[in-house]
Amino acid sequence: MRIENLAVFTPSRLTKGGIELLASFTLNAHGIRLRDLTLARAGNGELLVWSARCNRDPEPIATFTQETRREIAIMVQERITGAQRVAA
């Protein structure tokens, strides 16, 4: 899996439900591109991978296991951290 088209929200955005939206990205999973995904942080600090499409169509996020979602969130967070180091 590879993260593409990463766009960090500065400042981060808050939803009505208190979820903090951190970045948007495309996930390239073995040649299949999943666009318009969002890295978010729940009120309890848990990182989430979310898609605006999931409210209309539960695919592709619903097919990821919790472990895979966690791995994707960590990959995106590492890319953000790496970009911040380069910028500093």
Short mmCIF file of N, CA, C and O in Angstrom, two decimals:
data_model
loop_
_atom_site.label_atom_id
_atom_site.label_comp_id
_atom_site.label_asym_id
_atom_site.label_seq_id
_atom_site.Cartn_x
_atom_site.Cartn_y
_atom_site.Cartn_z
N MET A 1 0.84 -1.18 0.00
CA MET A 1 0.00 0.00 0.00
C MET A 1 0.89 1.24 0.00
O MET A 1 1.96 1.23 0.59
N ARG A 2 0.39 2.26 -0.67
CA ARG A 2 1.16 3.50 -0.77
C ARG A 2 0.21 4.69 -0.62
O ARG A 2 -0.91 4.68 -1.14
N ILE A 3 0.67 5.71 0.09
CA ILE A 3 -0.09 6.94 0.28
C ILE A 3 0.29 7.91 -0.84
O ILE A 3 1.46 8.15 -1.09
N GLU A 4 -0.72 8.48 -1.49
CA GLU A 4 -0.49 9.45 -2.56
C GLU A 4 -1.33 10.69 -2.30
O GLU A 4 -2.30 10.65 -1.56
N ASN A 5 -0.95 11.78 -2.94
CA ASN A 5 -1.74 13.03 -2.91
C ASN A 5 -2.12 13.45 -1.49
O ASN A 5 -3.28 13.78 -1.22
N LEU A 6 -1.17 13.46 -0.60
CA LEU A 6 -1.42 13.84 0.79
C LEU A 6 -1.60 15.35 0.90
O LEU A 6 -0.76 16.11 0.41
N ALA A 7 -2.67 15.77 1.53
CA ALA A 7 -2.93 17.19 1.77
C ALA A 7 -3.28 17.36 3.25
O ALA A 7 -4.31 16.85 3.71
N VAL A 8 -2.40 18.02 3.98
CA VAL A 8 -2.60 18.22 5.42
C VAL A 8 -3.47 19.45 5.63
O VAL A 8 -3.24 20.49 5.02
N PHE A 9 -4.47 19.33 6.48
CA PHE A 9 -5.34 20.46 6.81
C PHE A 9 -4.67 21.29 7.90
O PHE A 9 -4.50 20.82 9.02
N THR A 10 -4.25 22.50 7.57
CA THR A 10 -3.68 23.39 8.57
C THR A 10 -4.46 24.69 8.56
O THR A 10 -4.40 25.40 7.56
N PRO A 11 -5.19 25.00 9.60
CA PRO A 11 -5.35 24.18 10.80
C PRO A 11 -6.29 23.01 10.52
O PRO A 11 -6.99 23.00 9.50
N SER A 12 -6.27 22.03 11.42
CA SER A 12 -7.16 20.88 11.26
C SER A 12 -8.61 21.36 11.36
O SER A 12 -8.89 22.44 11.87
N ARG A 13 -9.51 20.55 10.86
CA ARG A 13 -10.93 20.90 10.85
C ARG A 13 -11.68 20.03 11.84
O ARG A 13 -11.35 18.86 12.01
N LEU A 14 -12.70 20.59 12.46
CA LEU A 14 -13.53 19.83 13.39
C LEU A 14 -14.90 19.59 12.80
O LEU A 14 -15.49 20.48 12.19
N THR A 15 -15.41 18.36 12.97
CA THR A 15 -16.77 18.06 12.53
C THR A 15 -17.74 18.42 13.65
O THR A 15 -17.32 18.67 14.79
N LYS A 16 -19.02 18.41 13.35
CA LYS A 16 -20.03 18.67 14.38
C LYS A 16 -19.95 17.66 15.51
O LYS A 16 -20.25 17.97 16.65
N GLY A 17 -19.54 16.45 15.19
CA GLY A 17 -19.44 15.39 16.19
C GLY A 17 -18.14 15.42 16.99
O GLY A 17 -17.90 14.54 17.81
N GLY A 18 -17.29 16.42 16.75
CA GLY A 18 -16.05 16.54 17.50
C GLY A 18 -14.88 15.75 16.95
O GLY A 18 -13.85 15.60 17.60
N ILE A 19 -15.01 15.23 15.73
CA ILE A 19 -13.91 14.51 15.08
C ILE A 19 -13.00 15.54 14.43
O ILE A 19 -13.45 16.44 13.71
N GLU A 20 -11.70 15.42 14.66
CA GLU A 20 -10.72 16.33 14.09
C GLU A 20 -10.20 15.76 12.78
O GLU A 20 -9.63 14.67 12.76
N LEU A 21 -10.41 16.46 11.68
CA LEU A 21 -9.94 16.04 10.37
C LEU A 21 -8.53 16.56 10.17
O LEU A 21 -8.29 17.76 10.25
N LEU A 22 -7.58 15.67 9.92
CA LEU A 22 -6.16 16.03 9.88
C LEU A 22 -5.61 16.17 8.46
O LEU A 22 -4.80 17.05 8.19
N ALA A 23 -6.01 15.26 7.55
CA ALA A 23 -5.44 15.27 6.20
C ALA A 23 -6.33 14.46 5.26
O ALA A 23 -7.06 13.58 5.70
N SER A 24 -6.20 14.76 3.97
CA SER A 24 -6.87 13.93 2.97
C SER A 24 -5.77 13.26 2.14
O SER A 24 -4.66 13.76 2.04
N PHE A 25 -6.11 12.12 1.56
CA PHE A 25 -5.11 11.37 0.80
C PHE A 25 -5.78 10.35 -0.10
O PHE A 25 -6.97 10.07 0.00
N THR A 26 -4.97 9.81 -1.01
CA THR A 26 -5.37 8.70 -1.87
C THR A 26 -4.55 7.50 -1.42
O THR A 26 -3.36 7.62 -1.15
N LEU A 27 -5.19 6.36 -1.34
CA LEU A 27 -4.50 5.12 -1.00
C LEU A 27 -4.38 4.27 -2.25
O LEU A 27 -5.39 3.99 -2.91
N ASN A 28 -3.16 3.91 -2.61
CA ASN A 28 -2.92 3.00 -3.72
C ASN A 28 -2.67 1.63 -3.12
O ASN A 28 -1.63 1.39 -2.53
N ALA A 29 -3.66 0.76 -3.24
CA ALA A 29 -3.56 -0.58 -2.66
C ALA A 29 -3.45 -1.59 -3.80
O ALA A 29 -4.46 -1.94 -4.42
N HIS A 30 -2.23 -1.98 -4.11
CA HIS A 30 -1.97 -2.99 -5.13
C HIS A 30 -2.58 -2.60 -6.48
O HIS A 30 -3.23 -3.40 -7.14
N GLY A 31 -2.39 -1.32 -6.85
CA GLY A 31 -2.86 -0.83 -8.13
C GLY A 31 -4.28 -0.29 -8.12
O GLY A 31 -4.73 0.28 -9.10
N ILE A 32 -5.00 -0.45 -7.04
CA ILE A 32 -6.36 0.08 -6.92
C ILE A 32 -6.27 1.37 -6.12
O ILE A 32 -5.77 1.37 -4.99
N ARG A 33 -6.75 2.48 -6.71
CA ARG A 33 -6.68 3.78 -6.03
C ARG A 33 -8.00 4.07 -5.32
O ARG A 33 -9.06 4.05 -5.94
N LEU A 34 -7.90 4.34 -4.04
CA LEU A 34 -9.05 4.75 -3.23
C LEU A 34 -8.84 6.23 -2.93
O LEU A 34 -7.95 6.59 -2.15
N ARG A 35 -9.64 7.08 -3.56
CA ARG A 35 -9.45 8.53 -3.46
C ARG A 35 -10.30 9.14 -2.37
O ARG A 35 -11.28 8.56 -1.91
N ASP A 36 -9.91 10.35 -2.00
CA ASP A 36 -10.68 11.17 -1.06
C ASP A 36 -10.88 10.51 0.31
O ASP A 36 -11.94 10.59 0.90
N LEU A 37 -9.83 9.86 0.80
CA LEU A 37 -9.86 9.34 2.16
C LEU A 37 -9.37 10.44 3.10
O LEU A 37 -8.63 11.33 2.70
N THR A 38 -9.76 10.36 4.35
CA THR A 38 -9.39 11.37 5.34
C THR A 38 -8.82 10.69 6.57
O THR A 38 -9.37 9.69 7.04
N LEU A 39 -7.72 11.24 7.07
CA LEU A 39 -7.19 10.83 8.37
C LEU A 39 -7.84 11.73 9.40
O LEU A 39 -7.82 12.96 9.27
N ALA A 40 -8.44 11.13 10.41
CA ALA A 40 -9.15 11.89 11.44
C ALA A 40 -8.74 11.39 12.82
O ALA A 40 -8.20 10.30 12.96
N ARG A 41 -8.99 12.23 13.83
CA ARG A 41 -8.70 11.84 15.21
C ARG A 41 -10.00 11.97 16.01
O ARG A 41 -10.62 13.03 16.04
N ALA A 42 -10.38 10.87 16.64
CA ALA A 42 -11.58 10.87 17.48
C ALA A 42 -11.28 11.61 18.78
O ALA A 42 -10.12 11.87 19.11
N GLY A 43 -12.34 11.92 19.52
CA GLY A 43 -12.19 12.63 20.79
C GLY A 43 -11.31 11.89 21.78
O GLY A 43 -10.65 12.50 22.62
N ASN A 44 -11.26 10.54 21.67
CA ASN A 44 -10.44 9.74 22.59
C ASN A 44 -8.99 9.62 22.11
O ASN A 44 -8.19 8.92 22.72
N GLY A 45 -8.66 10.29 20.97
CA GLY A 45 -7.29 10.27 20.46
C GLY A 45 -7.03 9.20 19.42
O GLY A 45 -5.96 9.17 18.82
N GLU A 46 -7.98 8.32 19.19
CA GLU A 46 -7.80 7.24 18.22
C GLU A 46 -7.78 7.81 16.81
O GLU A 46 -8.61 8.66 16.44
N LEU A 47 -6.83 7.35 15.99
CA LEU A 47 -6.75 7.77 14.60
C LEU A 47 -7.72 6.93 13.77
O LEU A 47 -7.82 5.72 13.95
N LEU A 48 -8.42 7.60 12.86
CA LEU A 48 -9.43 6.95 12.04
C LEU A 48 -9.14 7.20 10.57
O LEU A 48 -8.59 8.25 10.21
N VAL A 49 -9.50 6.26 9.72
CA VAL A 49 -9.47 6.45 8.28
C VAL A 49 -10.92 6.52 7.85
O VAL A 49 -11.71 5.62 8.12
N TRP A 50 -11.28 7.62 7.19
CA TRP A 50 -12.68 7.90 6.89
C TRP A 50 -12.83 8.30 5.44
O TRP A 50 -11.92 8.86 4.85
N SER A 51 -13.98 8.01 4.87
CA SER A 51 -14.30 8.43 3.52
C SER A 51 -15.66 9.10 3.53
O SER A 51 -16.60 8.58 4.14
N ALA A 52 -15.78 10.22 2.83
CA ALA A 52 -17.08 10.89 2.73
C ALA A 52 -18.08 9.97 2.06
O ALA A 52 -19.27 10.05 2.32
N ARG A 53 -17.60 9.07 1.24
CA ARG A 53 -18.48 8.13 0.55
C ARG A 53 -19.05 7.09 1.49
O ARG A 53 -20.05 6.45 1.17
N CYS A 54 -18.45 6.89 2.66
CA CYS A 54 -18.91 5.81 3.53
C CYS A 54 -20.32 6.05 4.04
O CYS A 54 -21.02 5.12 4.41
N ASN A 55 -20.79 7.31 4.05
CA ASN A 55 -22.17 7.58 4.44
C ASN A 55 -23.15 7.14 3.36
O ASN A 55 -24.29 6.79 3.66
N ARG A 56 -22.71 7.15 2.11
CA ARG A 56 -23.57 6.75 0.99
C ARG A 56 -23.32 5.31 0.58
O ARG A 56 -24.21 4.62 0.15
N ASP A 57 -22.07 4.90 0.66
CA ASP A 57 -21.66 3.59 0.16
C ASP A 57 -20.58 3.04 1.09
O ASP A 57 -19.48 3.56 1.14
N PRO A 58 -20.88 2.01 1.86
CA PRO A 58 -19.92 1.52 2.86
C PRO A 58 -18.63 0.94 2.29
O PRO A 58 -17.68 0.74 3.00
N GLU A 59 -18.55 0.66 0.99
CA GLU A 59 -17.30 0.22 0.40
C GLU A 59 -16.38 1.42 0.29
O GLU A 59 -16.83 2.48 0.38
N PRO A 60 -15.17 1.51 0.18
CA PRO A 60 -14.16 0.51 0.39
C PRO A 60 -13.73 0.38 1.84
O PRO A 60 -13.10 -0.58 2.20
N ILE A 61 -14.11 1.37 2.69
CA ILE A 61 -13.64 1.36 4.07
C ILE A 61 -14.17 0.16 4.83
O ILE A 61 -13.47 -0.44 5.63
N ALA A 62 -15.39 -0.20 4.60
CA ALA A 62 -16.00 -1.30 5.33
C ALA A 62 -15.26 -2.61 5.10
O ALA A 62 -15.36 -3.52 5.91
N THR A 63 -14.53 -2.70 3.99
CA THR A 63 -13.83 -3.95 3.69
C THR A 63 -12.47 -4.03 4.38
O THR A 63 -11.86 -5.08 4.37
N PHE A 64 -11.98 -2.94 4.95
CA PHE A 64 -10.72 -2.96 5.67
C PHE A 64 -10.93 -3.49 7.08
O PHE A 64 -11.90 -3.11 7.74
N THR A 65 -10.04 -4.32 7.53
CA THR A 65 -10.09 -4.75 8.92
C THR A 65 -9.64 -3.59 9.81
O THR A 65 -9.02 -2.64 9.33
N GLN A 66 -9.94 -3.70 11.07
CA GLN A 66 -9.51 -2.66 12.02
C GLN A 66 -7.99 -2.54 12.01
O GLN A 66 -7.45 -1.43 12.07
N GLU A 67 -7.31 -3.66 11.92
CA GLU A 67 -5.84 -3.64 11.89
C GLU A 67 -5.32 -2.91 10.65
O GLU A 67 -4.38 -2.12 10.74
N THR A 68 -5.95 -3.14 9.49
CA THR A 68 -5.53 -2.46 8.26
C THR A 68 -5.78 -0.97 8.36
O THR A 68 -4.95 -0.16 7.96
N ARG A 69 -6.92 -0.59 8.90
CA ARG A 69 -7.20 0.84 9.09
C ARG A 69 -6.16 1.49 9.97
O ARG A 69 -5.69 2.60 9.71
N ARG A 70 -5.76 0.79 11.02
CA ARG A 70 -4.73 1.30 11.93
C ARG A 70 -3.41 1.46 11.20
O ARG A 70 -2.71 2.46 11.35
N GLU A 71 -3.05 0.47 10.37
CA GLU A 71 -1.80 0.55 9.59
C GLU A 71 -1.83 1.73 8.63
O GLU A 71 -0.83 2.43 8.47
N ILE A 72 -2.96 1.94 7.97
CA ILE A 72 -3.08 3.07 7.04
C ILE A 72 -2.94 4.38 7.79
O ILE A 72 -2.21 5.28 7.36
N ALA A 73 -3.61 4.50 8.93
CA ALA A 73 -3.52 5.72 9.74
C ALA A 73 -2.08 5.99 10.16
O ALA A 73 -1.61 7.13 10.09
N ILE A 74 -1.36 4.97 10.55
CA ILE A 74 0.05 5.12 10.96
C ILE A 74 0.90 5.55 9.77
O ILE A 74 1.75 6.43 9.89
N MET A 75 0.66 4.95 8.59
CA MET A 75 1.42 5.33 7.39
C MET A 75 1.21 6.80 7.06
O MET A 75 2.17 7.52 6.75
N VAL A 76 -0.03 7.26 7.13
CA VAL A 76 -0.32 8.67 6.82
C VAL A 76 0.33 9.57 7.87
O VAL A 76 0.94 10.59 7.53
N GLN A 77 0.20 9.20 9.13
CA GLN A 77 0.79 10.02 10.20
C GLN A 77 2.31 10.11 10.03
O GLN A 77 2.90 11.17 10.23
N GLU A 78 2.95 9.01 9.65
CA GLU A 78 4.40 9.04 9.42
C GLU A 78 4.76 9.94 8.25
O GLU A 78 5.77 10.65 8.30
N ARG A 79 3.96 9.93 7.18
CA ARG A 79 4.21 10.83 6.05
C ARG A 79 4.07 12.29 6.47
O ARG A 79 4.87 13.13 6.06
N ILE A 80 3.08 12.59 7.30
CA ILE A 80 2.90 13.96 7.79
C ILE A 80 4.09 14.38 8.63
O ILE A 80 4.64 15.47 8.46
N THR A 81 4.50 13.52 9.54
CA THR A 81 5.65 13.81 10.40
C THR A 81 6.91 14.02 9.58
O THR A 81 7.68 14.95 9.82
N GLY A 82 7.13 13.17 8.57
CA GLY A 82 8.29 13.31 7.70
C GLY A 82 8.28 14.62 6.94
O GLY A 82 9.31 15.30 6.82
N ALA A 83 7.12 15.01 6.45
CA ALA A 83 7.00 16.27 5.72
C ALA A 83 7.26 17.46 6.64
O ALA A 83 7.87 18.46 6.24
N GLN A 84 6.80 17.37 7.87
CA GLN A 84 7.02 18.46 8.84
C GLN A 84 8.50 18.60 9.17
O GLN A 84 9.00 19.70 9.34
N ARG A 85 9.21 17.46 9.25
CA ARG A 85 10.66 17.51 9.52
C ARG A 85 11.39 18.19 8.38
O ARG A 85 12.30 18.99 8.59
N VAL A 86 11.01 17.85 7.14
CA VAL A 86 11.67 18.44 5.96
C VAL A 86 11.40 19.94 5.91
O VAL A 86 12.28 20.73 5.59
N ALA A 87 10.19 20.35 6.26
CA ALA A 87 9.82 21.77 6.23
C ALA A 87 10.52 22.57 7.31
O ALA A 87 10.72 23.77 7.15
N ALA A 88 10.90 21.93 8.40
CA ALA A 88 11.51 22.65 9.52
C ALA A 88 12.94 22.93 9.31
O ALA A 88 13.69 23.19 8.65
#
